[in-house]
C-alpha positions as YAML, in Angstrom:
chain: A
units: angstrom
residues:
- id: 1
  name: MET
  ca: [197.88, 125.95, 85.35]
- id: 2
  name: LEU
  ca: [197.99, 122.37, 86.53]
- id: 3
  name: GLY
  ca: [195.47, 120.70, 87.79]
- id: 4
  name: SER
  ca: [192.55, 122.67, 86.06]
- id: 5
  name: GLU
  ca: [189.51, 121.10, 84.13]
- id: 6
  name: PRO
  ca: [190.28, 120.46, 80.39]
- id: 7
  name: ARG
  ca: [189.50, 123.14, 78.02]
- id: 8
  name: GLY
  ca: [188.15, 120.86, 75.56]
- id: 9
  name: GLU
  ca: [189.63, 122.80, 72.52]
- id: 10
  name: THR
  ca: [191.74, 121.51, 69.77]
- id: 11
  name: SER
  ca: [193.83, 123.47, 66.89]
- id: 12
  name: PRO
  ca: [193.38, 125.93, 65.23]
- id: 13
  name: GLY
  ca: [193.31, 128.07, 68.65]
- id: 14
  name: GLY
  ca: [193.75, 125.31, 70.98]
- id: 15
  name: TRP
  ca: [197.54, 125.23, 70.29]
- id: 16
  name: GLU
  ca: [197.63, 129.22, 71.83]
- id: 17
  name: HIS
  ca: [195.75, 127.94, 74.78]
- id: 18
  name: TYR
  ca: [198.24, 125.01, 75.18]
- id: 19
  name: LEU
  ca: [201.13, 127.51, 75.01]
- id: 20
  name: GLU
  ca: [199.39, 129.94, 77.69]
- id: 21
  name: ASP
  ca: [199.02, 127.08, 80.11]
- id: 22
  name: LEU
  ca: [202.54, 125.76, 79.35]
- id: 23
  name: ILE
  ca: [204.16, 129.33, 80.24]
- id: 24
  name: GLU
  ca: [201.81, 129.82, 83.35]
- id: 25
  name: ALA
  ca: [203.16, 126.38, 84.51]
- id: 26
  name: GLY
  ca: [206.54, 128.09, 84.74]
- id: 27
  name: PRO
  ca: [209.22, 126.32, 86.40]
- id: 28
  name: GLU
  ca: [207.05, 123.47, 87.33]
- id: 29
  name: VAL
  ca: [207.52, 121.91, 83.95]
- id: 30
  name: ARG
  ca: [211.37, 121.94, 83.96]
- id: 31
  name: THR
  ca: [213.81, 120.03, 85.04]
- id: 32
  name: ASN
  ca: [217.52, 121.65, 85.42]
- id: 33
  name: GLY
  ca: [215.98, 123.95, 82.87]
- id: 34
  name: ALA
  ca: [215.22, 122.01, 80.36]
- id: 35
  name: LEU
  ca: [211.52, 121.42, 79.30]
- id: 36
  name: ASP
  ca: [210.60, 117.60, 81.04]
- id: 37
  name: PRO
  ca: [208.03, 115.82, 79.26]
- id: 38
  name: ALA
  ca: [206.61, 114.10, 82.34]
- id: 39
  name: ARG
  ca: [206.05, 117.60, 83.96]
- id: 40
  name: ILE
  ca: [204.46, 118.85, 80.73]
- id: 41
  name: ASN
  ca: [202.09, 115.96, 80.10]
- id: 42
  name: PRO
  ca: [199.57, 117.08, 82.92]
- id: 43
  name: VAL
  ca: [199.06, 120.39, 81.12]
- id: 44
  name: ALA
  ca: [199.39, 119.15, 77.68]
- id: 45
  name: VAL
  ca: [196.80, 116.45, 78.16]
- id: 46
  name: ARG
  ca: [193.94, 118.81, 78.73]
- id: 47
  name: HIS
  ca: [194.73, 119.87, 75.40]
- id: 48
  name: ALA
  ca: [194.80, 116.17, 73.91]
- id: 49
  name: ILE
  ca: [198.62, 116.35, 73.63]
- id: 50
  name: THR
  ca: [200.95, 113.81, 75.12]
- id: 51
  name: TYR
  ca: [204.62, 113.31, 75.23]
- id: 52
  name: GLU
  ca: [206.81, 110.26, 75.39]
- id: 53
  name: GLU
  ca: [208.99, 110.43, 78.65]
...
């Protein structure tokens, strides 16, 4: 869910929450059907994960 507060969790356990948030974000994190690092980062940063763009 984009815009929600950080969960403050890391793995183990944090990875599953990250994936849940990523799935909930749906098409917001895709460009032309592919995962887009720039769009994933707002979800990922809440889980202490970042992707290079």
